[in-house]
Coordinates of C-alpha atoms in Angstrom, one line a residue:
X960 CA -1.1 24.4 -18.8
X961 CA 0.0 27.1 -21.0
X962 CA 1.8 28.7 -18.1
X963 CA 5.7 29.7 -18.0
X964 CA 7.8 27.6 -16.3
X965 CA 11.8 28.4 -16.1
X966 CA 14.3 25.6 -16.8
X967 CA 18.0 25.7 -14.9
X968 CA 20.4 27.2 -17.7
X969 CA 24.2 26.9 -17.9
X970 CA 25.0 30.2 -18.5
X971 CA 28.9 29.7 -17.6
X972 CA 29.8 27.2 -20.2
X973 CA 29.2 23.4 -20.9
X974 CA 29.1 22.0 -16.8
X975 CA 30.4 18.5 -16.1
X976 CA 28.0 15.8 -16.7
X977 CA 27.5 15.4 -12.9
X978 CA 26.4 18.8 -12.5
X979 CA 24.4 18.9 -15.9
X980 CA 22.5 15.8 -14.8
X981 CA 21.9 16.8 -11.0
X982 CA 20.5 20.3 -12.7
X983 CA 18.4 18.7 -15.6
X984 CA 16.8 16.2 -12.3
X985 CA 16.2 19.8 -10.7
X986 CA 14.6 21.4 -13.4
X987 CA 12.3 18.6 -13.9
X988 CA 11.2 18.6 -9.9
X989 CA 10.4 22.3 -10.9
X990 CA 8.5 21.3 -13.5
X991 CA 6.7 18.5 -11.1
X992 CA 6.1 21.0 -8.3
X993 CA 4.8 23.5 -10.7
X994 CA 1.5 20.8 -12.0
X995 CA 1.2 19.4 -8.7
X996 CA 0.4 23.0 -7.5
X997 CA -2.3 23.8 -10.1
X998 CA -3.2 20.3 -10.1
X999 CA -2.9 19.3 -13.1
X1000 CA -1.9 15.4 -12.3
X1001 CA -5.0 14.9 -11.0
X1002 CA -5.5 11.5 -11.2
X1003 CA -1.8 10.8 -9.6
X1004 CA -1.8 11.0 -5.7
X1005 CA 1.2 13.8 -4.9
X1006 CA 1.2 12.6 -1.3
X1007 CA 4.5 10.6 -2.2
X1008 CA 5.8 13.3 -4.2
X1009 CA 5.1 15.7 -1.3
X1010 CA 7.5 13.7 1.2
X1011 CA 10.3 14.6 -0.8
X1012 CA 12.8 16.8 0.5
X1013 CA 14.4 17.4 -2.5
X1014 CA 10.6 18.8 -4.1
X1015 CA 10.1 20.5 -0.9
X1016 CA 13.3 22.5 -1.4
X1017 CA 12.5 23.6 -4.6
X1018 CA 9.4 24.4 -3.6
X1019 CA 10.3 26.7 -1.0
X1020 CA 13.0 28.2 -3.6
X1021 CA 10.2 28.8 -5.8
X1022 CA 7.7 30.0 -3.8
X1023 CA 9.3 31.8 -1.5
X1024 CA 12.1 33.0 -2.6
X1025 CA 14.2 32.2 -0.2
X1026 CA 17.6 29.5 0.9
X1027 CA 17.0 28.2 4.3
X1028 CA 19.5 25.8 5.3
X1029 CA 17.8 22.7 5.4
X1030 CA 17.3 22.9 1.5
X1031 CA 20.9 22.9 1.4
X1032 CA 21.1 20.2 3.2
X1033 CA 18.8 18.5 1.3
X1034 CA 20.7 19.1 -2.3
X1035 CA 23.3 18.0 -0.4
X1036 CA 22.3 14.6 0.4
X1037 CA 21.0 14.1 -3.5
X1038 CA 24.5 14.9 -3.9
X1039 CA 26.1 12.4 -1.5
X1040 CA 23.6 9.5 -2.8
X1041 CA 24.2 10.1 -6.5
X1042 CA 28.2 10.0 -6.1
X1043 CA 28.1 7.1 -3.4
X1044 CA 26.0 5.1 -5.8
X1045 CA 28.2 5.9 -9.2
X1046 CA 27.5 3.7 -12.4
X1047 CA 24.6 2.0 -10.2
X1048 CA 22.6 5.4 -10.0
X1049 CA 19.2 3.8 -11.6
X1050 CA 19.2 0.9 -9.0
X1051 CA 16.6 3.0 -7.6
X1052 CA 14.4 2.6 -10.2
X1053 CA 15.2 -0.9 -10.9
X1054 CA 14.2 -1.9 -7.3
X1055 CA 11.0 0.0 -8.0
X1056 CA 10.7 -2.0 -11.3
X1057 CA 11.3 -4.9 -9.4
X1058 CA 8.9 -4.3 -6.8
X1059 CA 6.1 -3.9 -9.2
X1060 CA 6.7 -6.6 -11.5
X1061 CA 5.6 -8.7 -8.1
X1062 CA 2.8 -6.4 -7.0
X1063 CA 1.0 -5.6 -9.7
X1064 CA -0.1 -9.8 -10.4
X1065 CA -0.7 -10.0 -6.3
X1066 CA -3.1 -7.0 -6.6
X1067 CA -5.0 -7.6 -9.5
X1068 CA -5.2 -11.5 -8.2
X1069 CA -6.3 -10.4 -4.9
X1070 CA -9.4 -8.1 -6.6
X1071 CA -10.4 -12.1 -7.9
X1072 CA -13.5 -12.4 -6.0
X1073 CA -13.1 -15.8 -5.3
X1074 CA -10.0 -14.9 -3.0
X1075 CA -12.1 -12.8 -0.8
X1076 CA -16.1 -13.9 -0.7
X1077 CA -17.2 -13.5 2.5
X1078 CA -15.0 -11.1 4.3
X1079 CA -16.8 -8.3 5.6
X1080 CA -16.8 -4.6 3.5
X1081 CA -14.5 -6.0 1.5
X1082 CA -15.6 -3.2 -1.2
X1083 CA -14.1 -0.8 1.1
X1084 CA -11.4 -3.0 2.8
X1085 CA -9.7 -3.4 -0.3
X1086 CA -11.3 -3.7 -3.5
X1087 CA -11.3 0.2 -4.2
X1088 CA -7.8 1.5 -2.1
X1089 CA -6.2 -1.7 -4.2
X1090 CA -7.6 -0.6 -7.8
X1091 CA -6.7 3.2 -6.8
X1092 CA -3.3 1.6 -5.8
X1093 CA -3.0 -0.3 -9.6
X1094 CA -4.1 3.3 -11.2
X1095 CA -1.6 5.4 -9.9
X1096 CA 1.4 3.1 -10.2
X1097 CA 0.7 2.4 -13.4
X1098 CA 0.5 5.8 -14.6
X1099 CA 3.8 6.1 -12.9
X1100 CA 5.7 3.5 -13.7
X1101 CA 4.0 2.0 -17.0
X1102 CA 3.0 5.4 -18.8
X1103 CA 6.0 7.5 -17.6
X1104 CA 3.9 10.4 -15.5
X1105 CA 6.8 12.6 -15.4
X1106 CA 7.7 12.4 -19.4
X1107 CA 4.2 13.1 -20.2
X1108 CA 3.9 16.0 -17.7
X1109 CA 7.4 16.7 -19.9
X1110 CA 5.9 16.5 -23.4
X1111 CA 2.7 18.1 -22.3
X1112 CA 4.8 21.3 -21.2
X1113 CA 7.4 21.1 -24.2
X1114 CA 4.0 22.1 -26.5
X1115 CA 3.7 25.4 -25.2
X1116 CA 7.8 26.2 -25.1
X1117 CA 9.3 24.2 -27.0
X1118 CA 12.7 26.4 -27.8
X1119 CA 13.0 26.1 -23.7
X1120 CA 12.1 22.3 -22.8
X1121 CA 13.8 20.8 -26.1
X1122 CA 17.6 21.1 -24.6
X1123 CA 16.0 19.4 -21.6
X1124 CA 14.5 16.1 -22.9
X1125 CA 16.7 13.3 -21.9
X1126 CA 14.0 10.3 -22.6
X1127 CA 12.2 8.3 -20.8
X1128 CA 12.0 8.1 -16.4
X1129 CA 15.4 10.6 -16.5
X1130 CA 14.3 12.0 -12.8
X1131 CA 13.6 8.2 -12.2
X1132 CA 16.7 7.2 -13.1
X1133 CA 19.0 10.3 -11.8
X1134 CA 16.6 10.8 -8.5
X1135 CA 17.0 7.2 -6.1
X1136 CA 15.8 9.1 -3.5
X1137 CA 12.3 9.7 -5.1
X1138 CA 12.3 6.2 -6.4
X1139 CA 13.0 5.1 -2.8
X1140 CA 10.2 6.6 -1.3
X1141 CA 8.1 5.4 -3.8
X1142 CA 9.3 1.9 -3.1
X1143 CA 9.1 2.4 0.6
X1144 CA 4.7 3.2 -0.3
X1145 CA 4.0 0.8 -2.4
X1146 CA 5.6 -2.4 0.0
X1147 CA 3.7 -0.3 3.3
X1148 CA 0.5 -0.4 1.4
X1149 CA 0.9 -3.7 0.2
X1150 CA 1.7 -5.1 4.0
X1151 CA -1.2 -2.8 5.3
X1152 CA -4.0 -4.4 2.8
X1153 CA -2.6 -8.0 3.1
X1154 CA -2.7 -7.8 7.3
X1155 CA -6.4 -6.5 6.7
X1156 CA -7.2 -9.3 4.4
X1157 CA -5.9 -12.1 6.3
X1158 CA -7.5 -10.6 9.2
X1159 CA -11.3 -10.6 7.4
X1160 CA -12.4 -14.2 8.2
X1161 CA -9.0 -16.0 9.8
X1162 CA -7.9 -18.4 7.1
X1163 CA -4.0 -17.7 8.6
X1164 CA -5.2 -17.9 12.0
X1165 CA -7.4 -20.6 11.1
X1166 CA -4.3 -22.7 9.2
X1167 CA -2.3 -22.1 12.0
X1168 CA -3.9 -23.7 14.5
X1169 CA -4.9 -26.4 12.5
X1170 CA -1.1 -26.9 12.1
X1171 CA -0.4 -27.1 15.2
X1172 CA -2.8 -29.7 16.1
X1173 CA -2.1 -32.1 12.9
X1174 CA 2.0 -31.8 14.1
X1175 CA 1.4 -33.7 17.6
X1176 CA 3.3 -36.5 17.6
X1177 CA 2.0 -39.6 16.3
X1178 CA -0.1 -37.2 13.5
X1179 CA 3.0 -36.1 11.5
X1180 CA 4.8 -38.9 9.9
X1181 CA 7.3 -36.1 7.8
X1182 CA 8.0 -34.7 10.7
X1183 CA 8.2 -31.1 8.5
X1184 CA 6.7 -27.9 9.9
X1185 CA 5.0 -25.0 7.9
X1186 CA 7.9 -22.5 7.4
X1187 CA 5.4 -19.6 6.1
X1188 CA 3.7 -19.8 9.1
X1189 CA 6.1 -20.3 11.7
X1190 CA 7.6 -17.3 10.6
X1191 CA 4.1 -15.1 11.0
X1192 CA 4.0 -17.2 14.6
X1193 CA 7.8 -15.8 15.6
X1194 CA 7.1 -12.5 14.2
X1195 CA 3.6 -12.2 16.6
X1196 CA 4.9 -14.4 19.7
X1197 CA 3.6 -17.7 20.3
X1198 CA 1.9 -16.4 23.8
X1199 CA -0.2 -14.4 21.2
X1200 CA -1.1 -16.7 18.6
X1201 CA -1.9 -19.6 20.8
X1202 CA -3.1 -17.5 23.7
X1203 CA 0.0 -19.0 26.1
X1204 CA 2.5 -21.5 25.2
X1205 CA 2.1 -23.8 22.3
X1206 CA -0.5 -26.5 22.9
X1207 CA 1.2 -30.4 23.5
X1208 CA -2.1 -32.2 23.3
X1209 CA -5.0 -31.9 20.8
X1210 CA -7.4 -31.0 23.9
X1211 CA -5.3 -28.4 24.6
X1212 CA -4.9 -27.0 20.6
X1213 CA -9.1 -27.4 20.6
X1214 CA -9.7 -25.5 23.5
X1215 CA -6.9 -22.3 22.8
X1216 CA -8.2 -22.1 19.4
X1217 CA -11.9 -21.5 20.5
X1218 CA -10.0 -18.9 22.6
X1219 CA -8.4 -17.1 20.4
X1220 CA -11.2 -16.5 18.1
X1221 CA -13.0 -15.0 20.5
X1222 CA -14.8 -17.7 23.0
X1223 CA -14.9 -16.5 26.4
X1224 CA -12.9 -18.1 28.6
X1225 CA -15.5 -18.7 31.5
X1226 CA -16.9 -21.0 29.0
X1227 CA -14.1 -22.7 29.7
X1228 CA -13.6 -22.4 32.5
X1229 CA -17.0 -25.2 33.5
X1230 CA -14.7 -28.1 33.7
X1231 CA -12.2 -28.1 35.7
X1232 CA -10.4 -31.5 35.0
X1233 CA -9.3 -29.9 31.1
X1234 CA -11.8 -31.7 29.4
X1235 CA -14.6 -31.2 27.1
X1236 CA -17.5 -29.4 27.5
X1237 CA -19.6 -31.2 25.0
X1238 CA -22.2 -28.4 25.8
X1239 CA -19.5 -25.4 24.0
X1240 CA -20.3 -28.1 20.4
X1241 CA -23.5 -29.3 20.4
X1242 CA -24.1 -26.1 17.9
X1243 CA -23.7 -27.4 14.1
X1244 CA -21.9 -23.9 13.3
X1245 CA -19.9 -23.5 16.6
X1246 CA -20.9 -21.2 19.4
X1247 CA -21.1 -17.8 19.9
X1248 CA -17.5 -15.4 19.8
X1249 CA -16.4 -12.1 20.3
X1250 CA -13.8 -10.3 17.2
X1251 CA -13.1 -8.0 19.8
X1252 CA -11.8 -10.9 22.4
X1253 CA -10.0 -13.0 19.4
X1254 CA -7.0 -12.5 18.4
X1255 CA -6.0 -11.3 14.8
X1256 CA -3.3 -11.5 12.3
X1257 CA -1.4 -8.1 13.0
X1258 CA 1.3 -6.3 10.9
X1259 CA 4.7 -8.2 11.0
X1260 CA 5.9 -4.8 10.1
X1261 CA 7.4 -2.4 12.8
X1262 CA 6.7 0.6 10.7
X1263 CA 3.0 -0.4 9.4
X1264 CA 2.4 -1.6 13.3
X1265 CA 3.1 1.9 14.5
X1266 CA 1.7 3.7 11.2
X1267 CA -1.9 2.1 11.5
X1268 CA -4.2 1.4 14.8
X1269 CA -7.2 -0.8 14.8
X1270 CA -10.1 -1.3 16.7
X1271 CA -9.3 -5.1 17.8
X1272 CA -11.3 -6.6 15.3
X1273 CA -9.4 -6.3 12.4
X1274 CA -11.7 -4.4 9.9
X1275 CA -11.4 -0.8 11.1
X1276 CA -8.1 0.8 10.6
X1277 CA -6.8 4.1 11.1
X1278 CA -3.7 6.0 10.0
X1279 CA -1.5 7.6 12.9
X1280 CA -0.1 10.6 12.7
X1281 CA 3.9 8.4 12.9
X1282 CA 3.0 7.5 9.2
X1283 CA 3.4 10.9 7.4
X1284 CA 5.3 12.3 10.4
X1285 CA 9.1 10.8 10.2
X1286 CA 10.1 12.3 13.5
X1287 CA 7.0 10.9 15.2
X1288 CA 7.8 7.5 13.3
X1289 CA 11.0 7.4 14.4
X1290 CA 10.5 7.7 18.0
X1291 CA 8.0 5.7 17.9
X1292 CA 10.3 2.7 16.3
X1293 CA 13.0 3.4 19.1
X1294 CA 10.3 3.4 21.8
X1295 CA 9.4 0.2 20.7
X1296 CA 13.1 -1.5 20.3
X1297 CA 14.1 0.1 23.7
X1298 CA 11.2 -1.0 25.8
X1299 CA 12.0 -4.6 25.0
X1300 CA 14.6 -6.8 26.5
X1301 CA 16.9 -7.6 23.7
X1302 CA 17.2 -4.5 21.2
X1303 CA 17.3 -7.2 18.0
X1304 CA 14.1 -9.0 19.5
X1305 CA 10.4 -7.2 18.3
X1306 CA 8.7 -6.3 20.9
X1307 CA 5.6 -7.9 21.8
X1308 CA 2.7 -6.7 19.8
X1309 CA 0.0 -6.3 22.6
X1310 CA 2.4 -5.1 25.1
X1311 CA 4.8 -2.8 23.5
X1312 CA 5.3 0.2 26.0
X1313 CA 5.7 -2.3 29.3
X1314 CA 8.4 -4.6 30.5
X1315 CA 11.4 -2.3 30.8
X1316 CA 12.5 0.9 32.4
X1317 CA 12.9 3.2 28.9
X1318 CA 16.9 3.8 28.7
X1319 CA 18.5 7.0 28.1
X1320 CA 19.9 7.1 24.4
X1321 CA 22.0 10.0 23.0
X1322 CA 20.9 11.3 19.7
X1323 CA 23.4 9.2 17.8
X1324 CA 22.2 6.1 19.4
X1325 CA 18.5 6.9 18.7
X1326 CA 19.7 6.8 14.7
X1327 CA 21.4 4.0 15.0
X1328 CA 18.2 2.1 16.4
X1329 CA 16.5 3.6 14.1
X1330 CA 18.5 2.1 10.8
X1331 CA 18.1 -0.7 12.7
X1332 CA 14.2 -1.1 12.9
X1333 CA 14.0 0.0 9.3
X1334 CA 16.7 -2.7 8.7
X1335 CA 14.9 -5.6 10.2
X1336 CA 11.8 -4.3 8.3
X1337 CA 13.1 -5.4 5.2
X1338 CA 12.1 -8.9 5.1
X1339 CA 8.5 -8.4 6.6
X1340 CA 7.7 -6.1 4.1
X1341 CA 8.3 -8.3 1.2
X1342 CA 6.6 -11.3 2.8
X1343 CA 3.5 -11.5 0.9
X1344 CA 0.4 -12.3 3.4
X1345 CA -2.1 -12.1 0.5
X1346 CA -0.9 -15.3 -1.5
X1347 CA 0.0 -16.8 2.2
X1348 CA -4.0 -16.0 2.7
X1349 CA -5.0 -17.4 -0.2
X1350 CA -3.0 -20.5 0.1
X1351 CA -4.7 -21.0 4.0
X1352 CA -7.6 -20.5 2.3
X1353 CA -7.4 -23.3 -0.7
X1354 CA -6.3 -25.5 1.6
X1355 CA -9.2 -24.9 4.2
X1356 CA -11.5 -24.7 1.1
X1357 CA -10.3 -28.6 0.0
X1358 CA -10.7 -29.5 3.4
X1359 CA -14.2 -28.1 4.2
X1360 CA -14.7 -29.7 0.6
X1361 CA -13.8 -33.8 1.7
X1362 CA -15.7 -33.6 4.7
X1363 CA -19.1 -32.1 3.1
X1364 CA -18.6 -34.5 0.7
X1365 CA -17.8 -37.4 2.6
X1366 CA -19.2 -37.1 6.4
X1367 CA -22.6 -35.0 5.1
X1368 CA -24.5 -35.4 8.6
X1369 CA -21.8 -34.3 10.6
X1370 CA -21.1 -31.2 8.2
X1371 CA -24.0 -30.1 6.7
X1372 CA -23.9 -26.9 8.2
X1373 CA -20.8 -25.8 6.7
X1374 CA -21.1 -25.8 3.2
X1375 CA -19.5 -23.7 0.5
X1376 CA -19.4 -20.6 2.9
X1377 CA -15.7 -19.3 3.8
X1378 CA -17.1 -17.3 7.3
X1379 CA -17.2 -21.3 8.1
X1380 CA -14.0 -22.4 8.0
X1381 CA -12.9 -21.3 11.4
X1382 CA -16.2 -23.5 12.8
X1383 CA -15.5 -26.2 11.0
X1384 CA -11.7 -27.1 11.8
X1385 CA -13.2 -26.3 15.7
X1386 CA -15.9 -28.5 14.7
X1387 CA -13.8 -31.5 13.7
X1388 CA -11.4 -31.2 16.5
X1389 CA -14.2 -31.5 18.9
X1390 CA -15.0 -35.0 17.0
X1391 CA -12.2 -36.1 17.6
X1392 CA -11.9 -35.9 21.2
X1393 CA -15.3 -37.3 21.4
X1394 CA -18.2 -35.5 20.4
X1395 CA -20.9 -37.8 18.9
X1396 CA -21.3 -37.8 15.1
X1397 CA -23.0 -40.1 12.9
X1398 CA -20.2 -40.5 10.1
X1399 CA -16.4 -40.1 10.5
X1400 CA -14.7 -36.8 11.5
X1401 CA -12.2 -36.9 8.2
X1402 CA -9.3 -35.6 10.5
X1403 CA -6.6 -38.4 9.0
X1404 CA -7.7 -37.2 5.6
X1405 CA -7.0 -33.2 7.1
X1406 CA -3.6 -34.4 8.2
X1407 CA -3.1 -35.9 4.9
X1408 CA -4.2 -32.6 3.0
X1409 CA -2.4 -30.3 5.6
X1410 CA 1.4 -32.8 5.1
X1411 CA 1.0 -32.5 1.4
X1412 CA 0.9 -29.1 1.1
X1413 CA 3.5 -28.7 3.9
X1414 CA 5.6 -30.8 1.4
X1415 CA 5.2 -29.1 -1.6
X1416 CA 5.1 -25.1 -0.6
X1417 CA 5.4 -24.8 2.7
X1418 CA 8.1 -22.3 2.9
X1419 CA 7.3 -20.9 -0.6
X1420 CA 6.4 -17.4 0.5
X1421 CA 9.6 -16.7 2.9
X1422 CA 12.0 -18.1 0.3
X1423 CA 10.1 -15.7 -2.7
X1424 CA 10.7 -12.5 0.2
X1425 CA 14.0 -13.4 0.7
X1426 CA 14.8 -13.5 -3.0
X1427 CA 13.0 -10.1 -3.3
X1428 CA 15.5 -8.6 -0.8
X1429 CA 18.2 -10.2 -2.2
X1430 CA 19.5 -13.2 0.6
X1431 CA 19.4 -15.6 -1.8
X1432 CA 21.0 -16.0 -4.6
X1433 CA 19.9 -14.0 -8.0
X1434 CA 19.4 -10.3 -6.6
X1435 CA 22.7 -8.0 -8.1
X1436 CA 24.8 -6.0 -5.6
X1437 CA 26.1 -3.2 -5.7
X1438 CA 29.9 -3.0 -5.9
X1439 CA 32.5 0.7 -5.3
X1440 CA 32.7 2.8 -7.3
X1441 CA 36.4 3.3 -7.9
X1442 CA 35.9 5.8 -10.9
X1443 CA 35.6 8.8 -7.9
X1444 CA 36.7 9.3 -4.5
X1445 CA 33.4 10.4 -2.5
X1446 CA 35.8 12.3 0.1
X1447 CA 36.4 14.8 -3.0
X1448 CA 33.7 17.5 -2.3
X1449 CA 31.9 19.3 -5.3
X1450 CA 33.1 22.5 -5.3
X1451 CA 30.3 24.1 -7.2
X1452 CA 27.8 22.7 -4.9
X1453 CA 27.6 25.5 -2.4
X1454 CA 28.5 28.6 -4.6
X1455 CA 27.7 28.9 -7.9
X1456 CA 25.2 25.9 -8.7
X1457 CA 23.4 26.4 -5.3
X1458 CA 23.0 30.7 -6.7
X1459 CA 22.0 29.2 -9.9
X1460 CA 19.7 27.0 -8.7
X1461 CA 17.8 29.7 -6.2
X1462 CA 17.8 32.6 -8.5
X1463 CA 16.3 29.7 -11.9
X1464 CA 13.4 28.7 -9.4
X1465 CA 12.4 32.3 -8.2
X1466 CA 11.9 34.0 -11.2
X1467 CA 8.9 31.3 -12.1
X1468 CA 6.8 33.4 -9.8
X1469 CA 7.6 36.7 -10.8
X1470 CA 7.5 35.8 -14.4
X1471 CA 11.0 36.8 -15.9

């Protein structure tokens, strides 16, 4: 810690404020890249840090010793970015703010263990990559990791770090790059965790078919649907959810549900007049499935889709090389758009390679699909699946809850347990269509529950992601900035400040 580390100096007189800030930002990314090399933020994953070009370049300044052009580049598009933004140039870090000010109460809710008894390696599913997740954003964001690494440095030269103190999250607020990828993370992690914990034991899945069968006609007096989960349905494809089109008859909604959580269709398969196989029920906790036949809730999320593959049941995830590799992220995204028949339409999730011939696209084009994914990304990355899961799951919970209570000896079997939730919904639907049972099936009082939350929040989460992104009203925008013309280039960029800049950062390793 006691090691030197050079600050950019204005040798040439007092610069504009532009270039003062834009070389104070610098010298604190020196300062950064410095500690992250001897490790000094230990407790502060530099992954994030490490994606930005902007630390890169100074790092290969540093190190070195040398200009290539893509660091050039790079200052340049810190440049661009600070200039096109103007007066709004901390709306980086306010979108970060905003961000955690939201994910901060959904991760330390979703650590309640309440929310998540019964889904399998849970411990290592979420419970420790979730608290990590807390740890290191709060050192960020809440403690002010780069002012301390600041402070920390100033007490072994303070004549040299005192002129370049400018209070609290300055690279935060003067670098919306940084605070972008940052932003970017924390939503992808967020997205990833919630897909894994809806995917556990099914509640979404499980709330969604239920849906379906309490909004036949006849069993839906309000005639509302259940926006939240219409929107995951949209986002997957209905062919996936409900393995084919949408069931019309409750027969139909009993038997495509057993399907998609994993009954094997010759089961099936027996009767061929579509009816009941009152053999497939006779079981008090359901018969016997397959998580590798079922289907599972899957990211909504382009870029999580193609930065994570699992092993079809939904607990094992791994991270592709597309999620640290923006190239190999980027193709993969326009892969993805091209192959399907309508660029704005996502691509089926099980199929995403198939259906049409790839078209040739010119650079240009590829970057324009490209925004484009990213674009539609937007929304799906602020729709929170972990209060949507834990909303499926109160209501399942209230539901399992009347029947024990009230039909015992036709639901014994599926007390306070949440790996039983699934069985039990299958359960009652088969009562309904005419499996013998001693004591009522307590569907009416299902439909009841299911209406009334329907009524009262059933579009609560894709109203709160909207708001998040701003489509509704209360999120600020940003207006031009007619103080500057952002044609007007900075003529000190590629001389003088560039020189400065290089020859500053070298001399930390020889020691000058």
């Amino acid at each position: 810690m006691g090691a030197t580390v050079p600050m950019l100096s204005n040798r040439s007189g007092k610069p504009p404020k532009e270039e003062d800030d834009l070389c104070i930002c610098i010298s604190h990314l020196n300062v950064l890249d410095f500690q992250l090399d001897i490790r000094a933020c230990a407790t502060t994953d530099d992954s994030v840090f490490r994606e930005d070009q902007i630390l890169r370049a100074v790092h290969t300044m540093r190190v070195e010793r040398i200009i290539p052009t893509w660091t050039v580049l790079a200052l340049q598009i810190l440049v661009d970015t600070r200039r096109e933004l103007g007066t709004h140039l901390s709306r980086g870090l306010e979108d970060l703010r905003e961000a955690w000010a939201w994910l901060h109460p959904t991760w330390t809710a979703c650590l309640d263990t309440d929310r998540t008894r019964g889904i399998k390696n849970i411990e290592q599913v979420c419970y420790k990559p979730v608290k990590e997740e807390i740890a290191r954003m709060s050192e960020l964001l809440d403690e002010d990791f780069m002012q301390g690494l600041l402070d920390d440095q100033m007490k072994h030269q303070p004549k040299d770090f005192s002129n370049f103190n400018r209070g609290s999250y300055f690279l935060f607020r003067n670098h919306p790059l940084l605070c972008g990828l940052w932003l970017q993370e924390s939503l992808v992690v967020m997205h990833s965790y919630g897909t894994r914990m809806a995917a556990g034991h099914g509640p979404i899945e499980t709330a969604i078919h239920l849906s379906q069968a309490v909004s036949l006609p006849g069993l839906n007096p309000a005639g509302g649907s259940w926006s939240d989960l219409e929107y995951i349905i949209k986002k997957h494809g209905a062919t996936y959810m409900f393995v084919g089109e949408r069931p019309d008859n409750l027969c139909d909604c009993f038997n495509r549900m057993r399907i998609a959580f994993g009954v094997g269709v010759s089961l099936l398969s027996r009767n061929k007049k579509n009816e009941i196989d009152y053999r497939d029920i006779k079981s008090d906790r359901g018969i016997r499935v397959s998580r590798c036949l079922g289907r599972h809730i899957l990211p909504i999320s382009r870029y999580v889709s193609i930065g994570n593959k699992t092993n079809g049941t939904g607990y094992k995830w791994d991270v592709t090389r597309a999620a640290r590799d923006p190239f190999v992220m980027m193709e993969g995204l326009v892969n993805r758009i091209n192959s399907s028949k309508d660029v704005s339409r996502p691509a089926d999730p099980l199929n995403e390679n198939t259906s049409e011939v790839q078209r040739s696209l010119t650079p240009l084009q590829s970057l324009e699909i490209f925004k484009r994914a990213l674009k539609e990304d937007d929304l799906p990355l602020r729709f929170d699946l972990m209060n949507l899961n834990w909303r499926c799951l109160k209501l399942l919970r209230s539901i399992q809850k009347v029947c024990v209570k009230l039909s015992p000896h036709v639901y014994s079997a599926f007390k306070s347990d949440d790996r039983y939730l699934k069985a039990l919904v299958s359960h009652m639907l088969g009562c309904v269509l005419g499996s013998e049972h001693e004591q009522p099936h307590r569907f009416h009082e299902t439909c009841n529950l299911v209406h009334g939350l329907v009524t009262r929040e059933g579009n609560v989460e894709y109203l709160a992601a909207q708001a998040r992104l701003g489509i509704v009203k209360g999120a600020a925008k940003i207006g031009e900035d007619e103080s500057e013309d952002f044609e007007v280039p900075m003529t000190f960029f590629s001389t003088l400040f560039v020189d400065r800049i290089a020859g500053n950062i070298a001399k930390s390793e020889s020691g000058d």
